[in-house]
GROMACS .gro file of C-alpha atoms in nm:
model
  270
    1UNK     CA    1   1.466   7.408  -4.224
    2UNK     CA    2   1.222   7.554  -4.382
    3UNK     CA    3   0.967   7.862  -4.179
    4UNK     CA    4   0.705   8.008  -4.313
    5UNK     CA    5   0.542   8.132  -3.950
    6UNK     CA    6   0.499   8.494  -3.902
    7UNK     CA    7   0.847   8.561  -3.732
    8UNK     CA    8   1.220   8.621  -3.830
    9UNK     CA    9   1.407   8.298  -3.806
   10UNK     CA   10   1.772   8.271  -3.859
   11UNK     CA   11   1.867   8.193  -4.167
   12UNK     CA   12   2.122   7.882  -4.156
   13UNK     CA   13   2.258   7.900  -4.507
   14UNK     CA   14   2.435   8.184  -4.389
   15UNK     CA   15   2.692   7.932  -4.149
   16UNK     CA   16   3.053   7.888  -4.244
   17UNK     CA   17   3.222   7.560  -4.142
   18UNK     CA   18   3.587   7.415  -4.206
   19UNK     CA   19   3.713   7.095  -4.166
   20UNK     CA   20   3.690   6.892  -3.860
   21UNK     CA   21   4.086   6.794  -3.918
   22UNK     CA   22   4.179   7.158  -3.889
   23UNK     CA   23   4.006   7.200  -3.496
   24UNK     CA   24   4.223   7.239  -3.220
   25UNK     CA   25   4.069   6.955  -2.955
   26UNK     CA   26   4.188   6.840  -2.621
   27UNK     CA   27   4.184   6.448  -2.597
   28UNK     CA   28   4.333   6.191  -2.842
   29UNK     CA   29   4.386   5.868  -2.916
   30UNK     CA   30   4.630   5.867  -2.685
   31UNK     CA   31   4.428   6.025  -2.427
   32UNK     CA   32   4.190   5.705  -2.426
   33UNK     CA   33   4.167   5.502  -2.141
   34UNK     CA   34   4.138   5.067  -2.252
   35UNK     CA   35   4.082   4.830  -2.051
   36UNK     CA   36   4.452   4.695  -1.957
   37UNK     CA   37   4.511   5.007  -1.861
   38UNK     CA   38   4.311   5.011  -1.591
   39UNK     CA   39   4.459   4.682  -1.425
   40UNK     CA   40   4.763   4.856  -1.338
   41UNK     CA   41   4.636   5.222  -1.145
   42UNK     CA   42   4.645   5.217  -0.766
   43UNK     CA   43   4.354   5.396  -0.708
   44UNK     CA   44   4.309   5.611  -0.369
   45UNK     CA   45   3.929   5.570  -0.271
   46UNK     CA   46   3.783   5.491   0.014
   47UNK     CA   47   3.695   5.135   0.119
   48UNK     CA   48   3.292   5.216   0.108
   49UNK     CA   49   3.392   5.281  -0.233
   50UNK     CA   50   3.557   5.007  -0.339
   51UNK     CA   51   3.279   4.811  -0.188
   52UNK     CA   52   3.000   5.022  -0.370
   53UNK     CA   53   3.186   4.936  -0.682
   54UNK     CA   54   3.204   4.550  -0.604
   55UNK     CA   55   2.813   4.543  -0.544
   56UNK     CA   56   2.777   4.661  -0.876
   57UNK     CA   57   3.025   4.478  -1.074
   58UNK     CA   58   2.855   4.162  -0.916
   59UNK     CA   59   2.451   4.257  -0.955
   60UNK     CA   60   2.586   4.352  -1.346
   61UNK     CA   61   2.770   3.948  -1.378
   62UNK     CA   62   2.425   3.823  -1.171
   63UNK     CA   63   2.154   3.999  -1.420
   64UNK     CA   64   2.340   3.905  -1.736
   65UNK     CA   65   2.418   3.513  -1.620
   66UNK     CA   66   2.065   3.493  -1.558
   67UNK     CA   67   1.976   3.642  -1.928
   68UNK     CA   68   1.851   4.010  -1.708
   69UNK     CA   69   1.889   4.352  -1.887
   70UNK     CA   70   2.146   4.601  -1.754
   71UNK     CA   71   2.080   4.883  -1.925
   72UNK     CA   72   2.344   5.182  -1.953
   73UNK     CA   73   2.307   5.570  -1.961
   74UNK     CA   74   2.613   5.807  -1.989
   75UNK     CA   75   2.634   6.155  -2.000
   76UNK     CA   76   2.906   6.277  -2.251
   77UNK     CA   77   3.152   6.358  -2.071
   78UNK     CA   78   3.246   5.975  -2.021
   79UNK     CA   79   3.389   5.986  -2.382
   80UNK     CA   80   3.479   6.338  -2.397
   81UNK     CA   81   3.743   6.214  -2.114
   82UNK     CA   82   3.829   5.906  -2.272
   83UNK     CA   83   3.667   5.653  -2.106
   84UNK     CA   84   3.494   5.486  -2.414
   85UNK     CA   85   3.679   5.186  -2.460
   86UNK     CA   86   3.589   5.031  -2.107
   87UNK     CA   87   3.277   5.120  -2.229
   88UNK     CA   88   3.371   4.925  -2.544
   89UNK     CA   89   3.469   4.635  -2.349
   90UNK     CA   90   3.178   4.632  -2.124
   91UNK     CA   91   2.959   4.624  -2.484
   92UNK     CA   92   3.152   4.385  -2.659
   93UNK     CA   93   3.187   4.112  -2.360
   94UNK     CA   94   2.863   4.127  -2.346
   95UNK     CA   95   2.765   4.277  -1.940
   96UNK     CA   96   2.519   4.547  -2.098
   97UNK     CA   97   2.189   4.520  -2.305
   98UNK     CA   98   2.151   4.841  -2.393
   99UNK     CA   99   2.334   5.213  -2.407
  100UNK     CA  100   2.137   5.534  -2.408
  101UNK     CA  101   2.308   5.887  -2.380
  102UNK     CA  102   2.270   6.181  -2.534
  103UNK     CA  103   2.343   6.385  -2.864
  104UNK     CA  104   2.692   6.536  -2.709
  105UNK     CA  105   2.795   6.135  -2.577
  106UNK     CA  106   2.731   6.056  -3.030
  107UNK     CA  107   2.956   6.360  -3.110
  108UNK     CA  108   3.248   6.255  -2.940
  109UNK     CA  109   3.234   5.915  -3.000
  110UNK     CA  110   3.213   6.039  -3.404
  111UNK     CA  111   3.455   6.260  -3.400
  112UNK     CA  112   3.728   5.949  -3.182
  113UNK     CA  113   3.546   5.763  -3.415
  114UNK     CA  114   3.632   5.964  -3.764
  115UNK     CA  115   3.948   6.158  -3.690
  116UNK     CA  116   4.067   5.993  -3.343
  117UNK     CA  117   4.012   6.348  -3.194
  118UNK     CA  118   3.780   6.468  -2.965
  119UNK     CA  119   3.682   6.786  -2.658
  120UNK     CA  120   3.666   7.051  -2.882
  121UNK     CA  121   3.910   7.382  -2.804
  122UNK     CA  122   3.584   7.615  -2.674
  123UNK     CA  123   3.747   7.904  -2.590
  124UNK     CA  124   3.953   7.917  -2.845
  125UNK     CA  125   3.653   7.852  -3.116
  126UNK     CA  126   3.366   8.059  -2.951
  127UNK     CA  127   3.486   8.401  -3.018
  128UNK     CA  128   3.544   8.374  -3.337
  129UNK     CA  129   3.187   8.203  -3.450
  130UNK     CA  130   3.372   7.876  -3.451
  131UNK     CA  131   3.263   7.685  -3.179
  132UNK     CA  132   3.107   7.329  -3.336
  133UNK     CA  133   3.105   7.474  -3.682
  134UNK     CA  134   3.330   7.203  -3.840
  135UNK     CA  135   3.164   7.082  -4.173
  136UNK     CA  136   3.179   6.703  -4.101
  137UNK     CA  137   2.892   6.772  -3.870
  138UNK     CA  138   2.645   6.745  -4.131
  139UNK     CA  139   2.760   6.397  -4.142
  140UNK     CA  140   2.545   6.336  -3.875
  141UNK     CA  141   2.268   6.510  -3.951
  142UNK     CA  142   2.237   6.400  -4.316
  143UNK     CA  143   2.288   6.019  -4.128
  144UNK     CA  144   1.971   6.114  -3.953
  145UNK     CA  145   1.791   6.190  -4.232
  146UNK     CA  146   1.876   5.920  -4.401
  147UNK     CA  147   1.775   5.720  -4.110
  148UNK     CA  148   1.401   5.906  -4.115
  149UNK     CA  149   1.383   5.809  -4.428
  150UNK     CA  150   1.418   5.450  -4.288
  151UNK     CA  151   1.218   5.484  -3.981
  152UNK     CA  152   1.566   5.408  -3.845
  153UNK     CA  153   1.654   5.509  -3.458
  154UNK     CA  154   1.920   5.786  -3.369
  155UNK     CA  155   2.196   5.529  -3.254
  156UNK     CA  156   2.183   5.270  -3.517
  157UNK     CA  157   2.172   5.499  -3.876
  158UNK     CA  158   2.460   5.688  -3.656
  159UNK     CA  159   2.656   5.325  -3.599
  160UNK     CA  160   2.544   5.244  -4.013
  161UNK     CA  161   2.739   5.542  -4.077
  162UNK     CA  162   3.057   5.388  -3.928
  163UNK     CA  163   2.977   5.018  -3.909
  164UNK     CA  164   2.803   5.009  -4.311
  165UNK     CA  165   2.980   5.100  -4.609
  166UNK     CA  166   2.629   5.101  -4.828
  167UNK     CA  167   2.454   5.324  -4.593
  168UNK     CA  168   2.775   5.528  -4.535
  169UNK     CA  169   2.840   5.600  -4.943
  170UNK     CA  170   2.495   5.710  -4.930
  171UNK     CA  171   2.471   5.901  -4.675
  172UNK     CA  172   2.859   6.102  -4.798
  173UNK     CA  173   2.674   6.146  -5.155
  174UNK     CA  174   2.461   6.369  -5.001
  175UNK     CA  175   2.670   6.644  -4.780
  176UNK     CA  176   3.063   6.529  -4.852
  177UNK     CA  177   3.263   6.745  -4.993
  178UNK     CA  178   3.594   6.691  -5.222
  179UNK     CA  179   3.844   6.714  -4.898
  180UNK     CA  180   3.656   6.588  -4.695
  181UNK     CA  181   3.714   6.251  -4.520
  182UNK     CA  182   3.476   5.933  -4.709
  183UNK     CA  183   3.593   5.687  -4.436
  184UNK     CA  184   3.603   5.688  -4.042
  185UNK     CA  185   3.999   5.627  -3.948
  186UNK     CA  186   3.951   5.483  -3.581
  187UNK     CA  187   3.619   5.283  -3.572
  188UNK     CA  188   3.766   5.045  -3.313
  189UNK     CA  189   3.719   5.328  -3.053
  190UNK     CA  190   3.353   5.390  -3.113
  191UNK     CA  191   3.111   5.259  -2.864
  192UNK     CA  192   2.876   5.295  -3.169
  193UNK     CA  193   2.993   5.086  -3.393
  194UNK     CA  194   3.029   4.813  -3.114
  195UNK     CA  195   2.696   4.819  -3.040
  196UNK     CA  196   2.561   4.796  -3.416
  197UNK     CA  197   2.824   4.487  -3.444
  198UNK     CA  198   2.715   4.332  -3.144
  199UNK     CA  199   2.325   4.419  -3.157
  200UNK     CA  200   2.306   4.665  -2.915
  201UNK     CA  201   2.070   4.882  -2.946
  202UNK     CA  202   2.204   5.257  -2.854
  203UNK     CA  203   1.945   5.495  -2.820
  204UNK     CA  204   2.010   5.821  -2.814
  205UNK     CA  205   1.761   6.060  -2.599
  206UNK     CA  206   1.788   6.457  -2.777
  207UNK     CA  207   1.681   6.795  -2.714
  208UNK     CA  208   1.671   7.109  -3.003
  209UNK     CA  209   1.912   7.359  -3.016
  210UNK     CA  210   2.203   7.153  -2.719
  211UNK     CA  211   2.413   7.020  -2.987
  212UNK     CA  212   2.646   7.110  -3.203
  213UNK     CA  213   2.461   6.940  -3.522
  214UNK     CA  214   2.177   7.195  -3.471
  215UNK     CA  215   2.404   7.541  -3.572
  216UNK     CA  216   2.465   7.333  -3.931
  217UNK     CA  217   2.227   7.400  -4.285
  218UNK     CA  218   2.229   7.006  -4.302
  219UNK     CA  219   1.992   7.019  -3.917
  220UNK     CA  220   1.666   6.850  -4.004
  221UNK     CA  221   1.435   6.854  -3.640
  222UNK     CA  222   1.202   6.589  -3.787
  223UNK     CA  223   1.524   6.358  -3.870
  224UNK     CA  224   1.694   6.442  -3.494
  225UNK     CA  225   1.346   6.381  -3.384
  226UNK     CA  226   1.191   6.088  -3.567
  227UNK     CA  227   1.461   5.881  -3.465
  228UNK     CA  228   1.562   6.010  -3.093
  229UNK     CA  229   1.161   5.895  -3.119
  230UNK     CA  230   1.204   5.558  -3.217
  231UNK     CA  231   1.470   5.544  -2.942
  232UNK     CA  232   1.297   5.605  -2.715
  233UNK     CA  233   1.049   5.357  -2.757
  234UNK     CA  234   1.359   5.132  -2.777
  235UNK     CA  235   1.476   5.212  -2.458
  236UNK     CA  236   1.102   5.153  -2.320
  237UNK     CA  237   1.122   4.838  -2.446
  238UNK     CA  238   1.435   4.707  -2.275
  239UNK     CA  239   1.281   4.913  -1.969
  240UNK     CA  240   0.954   4.627  -2.023
  241UNK     CA  241   1.216   4.293  -1.938
  242UNK     CA  242   1.297   4.437  -1.555
  243UNK     CA  243   0.990   4.342  -1.414
  244UNK     CA  244   1.194   3.978  -1.288
  245UNK     CA  245   1.508   4.204  -1.189
  246UNK     CA  246   1.796   4.359  -1.415
  247UNK     CA  247   2.010   4.637  -1.366
  248UNK     CA  248   1.962   5.040  -1.456
  249UNK     CA  249   2.329   5.232  -1.431
  250UNK     CA  250   2.355   5.599  -1.494
  251UNK     CA  251   2.708   5.777  -1.552
  252UNK     CA  252   2.707   6.152  -1.554
  253UNK     CA  253   2.375   6.218  -1.643
  254UNK     CA  254   2.206   6.371  -1.356
  255UNK     CA  255   1.896   6.541  -1.518
  256UNK     CA  256   1.828   6.338  -1.900
  257UNK     CA  257   1.914   5.981  -1.795
  258UNK     CA  258   1.635   5.972  -1.487
  259UNK     CA  259   1.377   6.146  -1.638
  260UNK     CA  260   1.392   5.947  -1.928
  261UNK     CA  261   1.435   5.626  -1.747
  262UNK     CA  262   1.109   5.825  -1.503
  263UNK     CA  263   0.890   5.798  -1.812
  264UNK     CA  264   0.927   5.447  -1.920
  265UNK     CA  265   0.906   5.247  -1.643
  266UNK     CA  266   0.538   5.460  -1.665
  267UNK     CA  267   0.505   5.344  -1.986
  268UNK     CA  268   0.566   4.953  -1.869
  269UNK     CA  269   0.383   4.967  -1.599
  270UNK     CA  270   0.070   5.176  -1.776
   0.00000   0.00000   0.00000
């Protein structure tokens, strides 16, 4: 990003990257939890928790049968800890009408779709200046730049990169190196991809300096903010449909999820 102000800015062109395939990761495809894995689980939870889970499930089913919205906002750890296939299953079964998350949520999903691994081993990389420096994070930045040019949202831009070959070619032609992956090896485990295929909005609500993609020379703050800003309007539009009822779920987002909902409710009420 170019800066012409009075202060001294960090020169991101000095950043050195490495292929993501060489990175040490803690979560691999074998660690993912699929719906078939849950059926046989014996969970030691209280009767109150069981009642609460059942009440939520019944509310979701009732809302969808009545054609009412079900919004699910998730933090990054749901995807990072291997539970993405459970959310993907809800998308495929039309149980949710919008998925929302922060930037890190999509980064873990992107990594799983691209190489089938995620959750970088941070302690092994941070003191060497390698944390978050995998070259392929530039794919996300470039997809957002292309998406911003086309006035798309954040989640839609990343979903298109995974699912839409012409869009992917357009993106990778700007950023991919000779030894970089040109295809996503595991789109079947990607919530972004499932949402794009099913025409379910995946809205992404970001900050600047909060994600590893911001560390790269390819980072474009205008694109990141522009695409996320459009997603906020998509999210708010879904919130307007809650007037006659519906369900909002928050999984592991203690700050961003509630704050985004608060502003969207205010806008919808206005």
